[in-house]
XYZ file of C-alpha atoms in Angstrom:
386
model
C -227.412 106.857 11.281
C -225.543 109.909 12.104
C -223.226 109.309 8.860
C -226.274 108.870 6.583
C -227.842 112.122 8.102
C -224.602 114.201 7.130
C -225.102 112.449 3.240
C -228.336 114.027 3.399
C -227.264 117.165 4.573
C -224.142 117.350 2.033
C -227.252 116.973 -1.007
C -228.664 119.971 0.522
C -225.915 121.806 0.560
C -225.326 120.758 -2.600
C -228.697 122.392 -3.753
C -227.892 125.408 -2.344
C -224.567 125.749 -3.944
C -226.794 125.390 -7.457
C -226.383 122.109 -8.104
C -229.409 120.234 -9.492
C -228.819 116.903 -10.515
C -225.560 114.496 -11.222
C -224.633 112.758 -14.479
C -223.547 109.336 -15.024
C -222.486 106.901 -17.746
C -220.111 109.487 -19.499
C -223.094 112.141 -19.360
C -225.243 110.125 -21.016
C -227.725 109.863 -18.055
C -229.101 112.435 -15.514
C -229.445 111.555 -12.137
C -231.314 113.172 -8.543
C -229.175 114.480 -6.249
C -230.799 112.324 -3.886
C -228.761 109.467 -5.442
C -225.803 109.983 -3.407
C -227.630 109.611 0.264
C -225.954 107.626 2.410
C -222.959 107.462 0.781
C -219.473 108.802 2.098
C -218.785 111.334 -0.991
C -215.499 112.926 -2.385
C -214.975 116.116 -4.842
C -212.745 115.456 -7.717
C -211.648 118.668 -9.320
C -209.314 117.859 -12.768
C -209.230 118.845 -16.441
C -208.539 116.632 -19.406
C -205.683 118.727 -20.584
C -203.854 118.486 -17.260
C -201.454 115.660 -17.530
C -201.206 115.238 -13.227
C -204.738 114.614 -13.827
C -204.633 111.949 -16.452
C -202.125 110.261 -14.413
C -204.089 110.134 -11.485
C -207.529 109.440 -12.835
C -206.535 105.715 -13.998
C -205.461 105.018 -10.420
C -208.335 106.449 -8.691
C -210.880 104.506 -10.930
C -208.483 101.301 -9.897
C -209.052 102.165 -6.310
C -212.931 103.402 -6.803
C -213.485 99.977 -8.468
C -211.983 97.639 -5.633
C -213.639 99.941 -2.911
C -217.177 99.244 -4.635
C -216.125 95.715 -5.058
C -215.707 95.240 -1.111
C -219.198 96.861 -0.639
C -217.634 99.806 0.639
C -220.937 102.848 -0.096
C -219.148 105.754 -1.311
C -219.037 108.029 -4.443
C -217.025 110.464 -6.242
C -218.628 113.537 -8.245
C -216.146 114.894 -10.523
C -215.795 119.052 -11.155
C -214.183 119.587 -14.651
C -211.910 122.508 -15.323
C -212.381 121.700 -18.670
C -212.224 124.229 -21.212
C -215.239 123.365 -23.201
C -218.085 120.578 -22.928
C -216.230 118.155 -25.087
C -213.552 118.156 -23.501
C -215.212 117.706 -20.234
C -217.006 114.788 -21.397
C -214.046 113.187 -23.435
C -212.239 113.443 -19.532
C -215.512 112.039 -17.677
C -215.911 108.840 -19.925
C -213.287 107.556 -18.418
C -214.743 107.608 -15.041
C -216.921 105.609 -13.215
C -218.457 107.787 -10.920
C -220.876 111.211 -11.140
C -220.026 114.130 -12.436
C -221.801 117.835 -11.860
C -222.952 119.048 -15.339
C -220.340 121.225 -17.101
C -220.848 124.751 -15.974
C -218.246 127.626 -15.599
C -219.789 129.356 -13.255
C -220.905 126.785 -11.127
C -217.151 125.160 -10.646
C -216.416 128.736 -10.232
C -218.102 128.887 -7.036
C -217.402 125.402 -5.519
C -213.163 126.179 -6.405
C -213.518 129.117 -4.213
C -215.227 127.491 -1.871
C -212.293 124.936 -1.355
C -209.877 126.995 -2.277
C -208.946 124.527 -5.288
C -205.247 126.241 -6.514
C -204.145 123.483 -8.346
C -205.357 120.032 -9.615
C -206.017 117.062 -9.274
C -207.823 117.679 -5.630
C -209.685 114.869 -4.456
C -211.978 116.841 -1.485
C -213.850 114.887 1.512
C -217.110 116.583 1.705
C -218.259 116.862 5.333
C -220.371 119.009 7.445
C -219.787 121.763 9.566
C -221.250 122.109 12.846
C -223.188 125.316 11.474
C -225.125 123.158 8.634
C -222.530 124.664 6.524
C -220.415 123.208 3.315
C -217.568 122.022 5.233
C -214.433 120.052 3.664
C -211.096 118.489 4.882
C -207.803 118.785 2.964
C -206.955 117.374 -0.293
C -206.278 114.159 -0.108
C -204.675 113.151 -3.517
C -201.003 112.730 -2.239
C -202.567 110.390 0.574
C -204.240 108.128 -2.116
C -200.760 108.302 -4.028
C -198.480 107.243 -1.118
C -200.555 104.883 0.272
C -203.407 103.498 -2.801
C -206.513 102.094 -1.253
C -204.973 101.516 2.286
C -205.757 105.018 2.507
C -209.286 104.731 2.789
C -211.176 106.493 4.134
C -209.208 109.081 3.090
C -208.826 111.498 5.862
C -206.221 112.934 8.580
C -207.114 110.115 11.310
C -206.184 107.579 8.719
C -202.786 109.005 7.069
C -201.610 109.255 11.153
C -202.538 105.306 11.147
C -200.575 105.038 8.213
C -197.494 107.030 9.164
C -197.214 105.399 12.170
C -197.300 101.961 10.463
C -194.615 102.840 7.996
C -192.358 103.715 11.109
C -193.319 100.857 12.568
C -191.770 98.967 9.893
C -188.971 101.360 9.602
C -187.452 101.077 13.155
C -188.450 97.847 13.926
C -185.767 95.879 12.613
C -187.899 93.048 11.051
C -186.384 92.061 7.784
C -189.541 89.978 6.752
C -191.969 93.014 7.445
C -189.867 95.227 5.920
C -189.224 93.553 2.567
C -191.809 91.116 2.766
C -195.962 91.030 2.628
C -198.439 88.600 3.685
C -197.803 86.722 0.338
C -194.356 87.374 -0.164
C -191.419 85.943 1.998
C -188.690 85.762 -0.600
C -186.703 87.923 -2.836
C -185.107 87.201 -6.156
C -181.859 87.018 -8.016
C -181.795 88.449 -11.493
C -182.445 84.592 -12.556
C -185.257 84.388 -10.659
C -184.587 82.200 -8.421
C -186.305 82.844 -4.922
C -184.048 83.693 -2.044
C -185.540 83.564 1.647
C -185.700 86.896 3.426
C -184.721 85.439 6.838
C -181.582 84.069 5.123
C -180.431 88.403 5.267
C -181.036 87.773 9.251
C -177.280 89.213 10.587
C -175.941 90.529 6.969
C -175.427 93.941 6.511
C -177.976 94.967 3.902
C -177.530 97.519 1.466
C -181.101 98.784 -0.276
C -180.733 100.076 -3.429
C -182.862 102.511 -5.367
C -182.294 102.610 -8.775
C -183.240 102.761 -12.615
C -181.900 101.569 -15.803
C -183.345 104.689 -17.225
C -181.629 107.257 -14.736
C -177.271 107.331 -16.103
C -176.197 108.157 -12.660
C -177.920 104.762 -11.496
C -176.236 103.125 -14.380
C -172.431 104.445 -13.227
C -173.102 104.050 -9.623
C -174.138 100.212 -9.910
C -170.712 99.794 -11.984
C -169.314 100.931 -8.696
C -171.326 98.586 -6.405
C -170.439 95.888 -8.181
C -166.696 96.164 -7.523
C -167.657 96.991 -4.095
C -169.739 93.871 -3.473
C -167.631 91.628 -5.567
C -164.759 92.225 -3.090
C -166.402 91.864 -0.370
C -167.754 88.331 -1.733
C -163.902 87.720 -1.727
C -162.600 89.478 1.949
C -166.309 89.180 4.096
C -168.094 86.182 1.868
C -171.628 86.007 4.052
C -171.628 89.214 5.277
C -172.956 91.553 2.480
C -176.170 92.177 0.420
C -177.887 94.091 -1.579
C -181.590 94.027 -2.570
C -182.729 96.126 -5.194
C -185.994 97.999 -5.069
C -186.858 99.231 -9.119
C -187.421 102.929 -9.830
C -188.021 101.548 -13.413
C -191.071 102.791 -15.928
C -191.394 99.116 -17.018
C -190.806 95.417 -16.474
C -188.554 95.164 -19.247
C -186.546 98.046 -17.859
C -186.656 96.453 -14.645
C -184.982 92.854 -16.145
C -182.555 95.308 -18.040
C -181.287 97.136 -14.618
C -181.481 93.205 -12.840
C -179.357 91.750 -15.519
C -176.325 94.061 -14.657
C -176.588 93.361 -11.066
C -174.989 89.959 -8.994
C -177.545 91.127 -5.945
C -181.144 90.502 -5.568
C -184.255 92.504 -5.888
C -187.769 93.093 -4.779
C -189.744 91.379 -7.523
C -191.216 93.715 -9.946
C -194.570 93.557 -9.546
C -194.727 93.486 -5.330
C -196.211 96.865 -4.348
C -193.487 96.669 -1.510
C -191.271 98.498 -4.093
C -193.352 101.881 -3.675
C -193.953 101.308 0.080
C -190.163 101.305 0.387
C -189.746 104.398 -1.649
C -192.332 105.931 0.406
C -191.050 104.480 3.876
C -187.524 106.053 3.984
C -188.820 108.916 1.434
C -186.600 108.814 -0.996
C -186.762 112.073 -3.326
C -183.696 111.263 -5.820
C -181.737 107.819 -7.499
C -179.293 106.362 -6.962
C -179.981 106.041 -3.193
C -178.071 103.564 -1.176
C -179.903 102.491 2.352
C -177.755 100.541 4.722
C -179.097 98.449 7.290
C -177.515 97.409 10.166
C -177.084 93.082 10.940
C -179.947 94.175 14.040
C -182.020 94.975 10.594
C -182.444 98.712 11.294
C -181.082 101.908 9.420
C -177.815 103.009 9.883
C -177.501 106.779 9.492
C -174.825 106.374 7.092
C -174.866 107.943 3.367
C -174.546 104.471 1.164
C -174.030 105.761 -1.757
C -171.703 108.649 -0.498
C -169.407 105.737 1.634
C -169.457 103.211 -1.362
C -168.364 105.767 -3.977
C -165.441 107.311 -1.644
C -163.519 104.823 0.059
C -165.307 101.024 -1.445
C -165.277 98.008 0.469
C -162.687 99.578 2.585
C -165.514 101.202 4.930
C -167.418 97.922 5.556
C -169.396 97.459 7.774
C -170.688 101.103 6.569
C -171.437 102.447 10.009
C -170.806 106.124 10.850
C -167.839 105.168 13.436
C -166.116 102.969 10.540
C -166.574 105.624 7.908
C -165.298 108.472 9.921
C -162.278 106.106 10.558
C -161.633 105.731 7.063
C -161.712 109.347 6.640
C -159.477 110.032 9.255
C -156.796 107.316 8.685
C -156.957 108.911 4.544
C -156.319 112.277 6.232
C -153.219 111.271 8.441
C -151.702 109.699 5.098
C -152.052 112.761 3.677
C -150.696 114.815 5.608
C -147.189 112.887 5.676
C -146.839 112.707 2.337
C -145.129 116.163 0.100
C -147.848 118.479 -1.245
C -145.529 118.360 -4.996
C -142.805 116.138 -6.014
C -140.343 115.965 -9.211
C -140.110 112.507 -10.523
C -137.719 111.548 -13.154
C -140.481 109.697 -15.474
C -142.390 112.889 -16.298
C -141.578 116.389 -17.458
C -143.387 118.211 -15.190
C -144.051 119.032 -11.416
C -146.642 115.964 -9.671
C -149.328 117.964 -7.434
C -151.052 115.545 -4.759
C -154.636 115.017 -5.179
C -157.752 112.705 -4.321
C -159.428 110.717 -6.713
C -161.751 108.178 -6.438
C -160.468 105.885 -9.178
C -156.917 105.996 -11.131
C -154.630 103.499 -12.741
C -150.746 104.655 -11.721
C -148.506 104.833 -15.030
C -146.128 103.105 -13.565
C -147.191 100.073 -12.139
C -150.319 99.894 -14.112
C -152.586 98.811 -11.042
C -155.831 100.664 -10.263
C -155.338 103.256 -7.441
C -158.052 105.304 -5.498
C -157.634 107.897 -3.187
C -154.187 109.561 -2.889
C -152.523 110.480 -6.365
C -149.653 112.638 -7.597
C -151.214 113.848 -10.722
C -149.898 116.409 -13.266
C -152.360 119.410 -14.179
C -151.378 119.497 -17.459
C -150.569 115.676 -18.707
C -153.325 112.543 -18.144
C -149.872 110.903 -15.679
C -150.628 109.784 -12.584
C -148.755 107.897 -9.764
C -149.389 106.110 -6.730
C -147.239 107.813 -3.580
C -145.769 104.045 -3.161
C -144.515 104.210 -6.851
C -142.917 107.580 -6.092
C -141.276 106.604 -3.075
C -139.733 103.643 -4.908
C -138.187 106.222 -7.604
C -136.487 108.158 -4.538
């Protein structure tokens, strides 16, 4: 078979680069070169004292392991940057694959071969059409995004992949979005299970969070208020589904235990596909979908924490509306007033969140504040004094 006759010509190659056998069982046993024909083989370059490395490893032995386990003939040779033999071997016996025996000079060679400039690099070894050591690119951020879907590892496959995950993304299918094979149901911080399809025509806010992560904390404070309202002016027509950014289960109950929403449950893998799906690179993020189920282009977070449950439904036509009917109401009302309460000059301002020391209410947007005192008032309540 033509992939069995590249194996064999990858052990070659392997000779020639000065490799002369592998080692297994934590470098307790020597093996032939010969020992990876016909097998699809992968470089693994990492050190012990590299922490990226020691994060990876346990999830590449999780993904080695279930790969084997589904008969899948393949195997990994591992390339220590260690700094010394013990160290190399302390790293290896955690691994269940080969390793080439430690040697500086050797890994030497074979780094700038692939041009390894950082690590981990996880290397598909392949053959050039000259006989030569040929490679494709590093595909460690593949097997991070995407775990053992991503097999076989290379370029064909992560364009699969891609175009699945914007499948999902545009397609405006609640239950394939949120949902697996296993999984048609999410769950309120009691754990009762709530049926995906009953979100079918809601606007949906999705929101990534941590308990860990204080601006999370502050910002779900504010979402609360939010959805709370609407509960009270749109009941039906609002919800939120939390997808956990947390280190831990028990951080996860903590961050579910503030919230009146519901959440992907903890342990679904749909919570990294999600991340990974709309590529989110920061917390708290606020996704709002649309009652067709699809994205709106609007910036949650940035809508909820401005104007509240007075930009609902959260599209870009209703929050430029709010913004524009806040900016006429400015501009009719005095830039500086006197009132007879307070000592000194009021200066108009915005602020997101106020309670007017008059009328003790909670105001948000417009304000006459002083610059020097903690006074505010509400434009109404300065009218009134007039």
């Amino acid at each position: 078979m033509k992939g069995e006759e590249e194996v064999r010509k990858h052990v070659k190659i392997l000779q020639l680069a000065g490799v002369e056998s592998l080692l297994s069982n934590g470098g307790k046993q020597e093996l032939p070169l010969s020992s990876i024909e016909g097998k699809m083989t992968w470089l693994f370059f990492s050190a012990h004292w590299c922490r990226p490395c020691r994060n990876f490893t346990p999830k590449l032995v999780q993904i080695y392991t279930m790969l084997r386990n589904t008969n899948k003939n393949i195997e990994i040779i591992f390339i220590s940057l260690d700094h010394d033999e013990a160290s190399f071997l302390d790293h290896f016996k955690s691994m269940p694959w080969l390793a080439l025996p430690f040697n500086t000079s050797l890994r030497r060679k074979l780094c700038s071969h692939f041009g390894i400039e950082h690590i981990p690099a996880l290397i598909p070894l392949s053959v050039t059409p000259s006989g030569g050591l040929g490679f494709e690119d590093d595909v460690v951020k593949l097997v991070e995004e995407y775990g053992v879907d991503a097999y076989p590892f290379s370029a064909n496959r992560r364009g699969e992949l891609e175009a699945m995950d914007d499948a999902r993304r545009q397609g405006g299918k609640l239950q394939e979005l949120l949902g697996c094979k296993d999984r048609d149901f999410v769950i309120s911080a009691d754990g009762i299970k709530i049926s995906i399809a009953d979100l079918t025509g809601k606007i949906v806010g999705l929101y990534f969070g941590a308990h860990w992560c204080p601006p999370c904390r502050t910002f779900t404070k504010k979402l609360v208020e939010v959805y709370n309202e609407l509960k009270i002016l749109r009941p039906g027509s609002f919800e939120v589904i939390f997808i956990s950014i947390d280190r831990s289960k028990e951080e996860f109950q903590a961050s579910l235990s503030a919230m009146p929403w519901l959440a992907i449950p903890y342990s679904d893998t749909a919570r990294q596909e999600l991340t990974r799906i709309f590529a989110i690179k920061g917390i708290p993020a606020l996704l709002i979908l649309g009652m067709d189920g699809k994205v709106l282009k609007t910036d949650g977070r940035r809508a909820i924490s401005a104007y509240g449950a007075t930009a609902f439904p959260f599209t870009e036509s209703r929050v430029s509306e709010v913004d524009e009917a806040l900016r006429k109401e400015g501009d009719k009302l005095p830039r500086r007033v006197n009132d007879p309460r307070h000592s000194h000059e009021l200066e108009l301002d915005m602020a997101k969140a106020y309670v007017c020391d008059e009328c003790l209410q909670k105001g948000r947007h417009w304000v006459f504040s002083c610059k020097q005192c903690n006074f505010d008032l509400h434009p109404s309540c300065v009218e009134e004094s007039k």
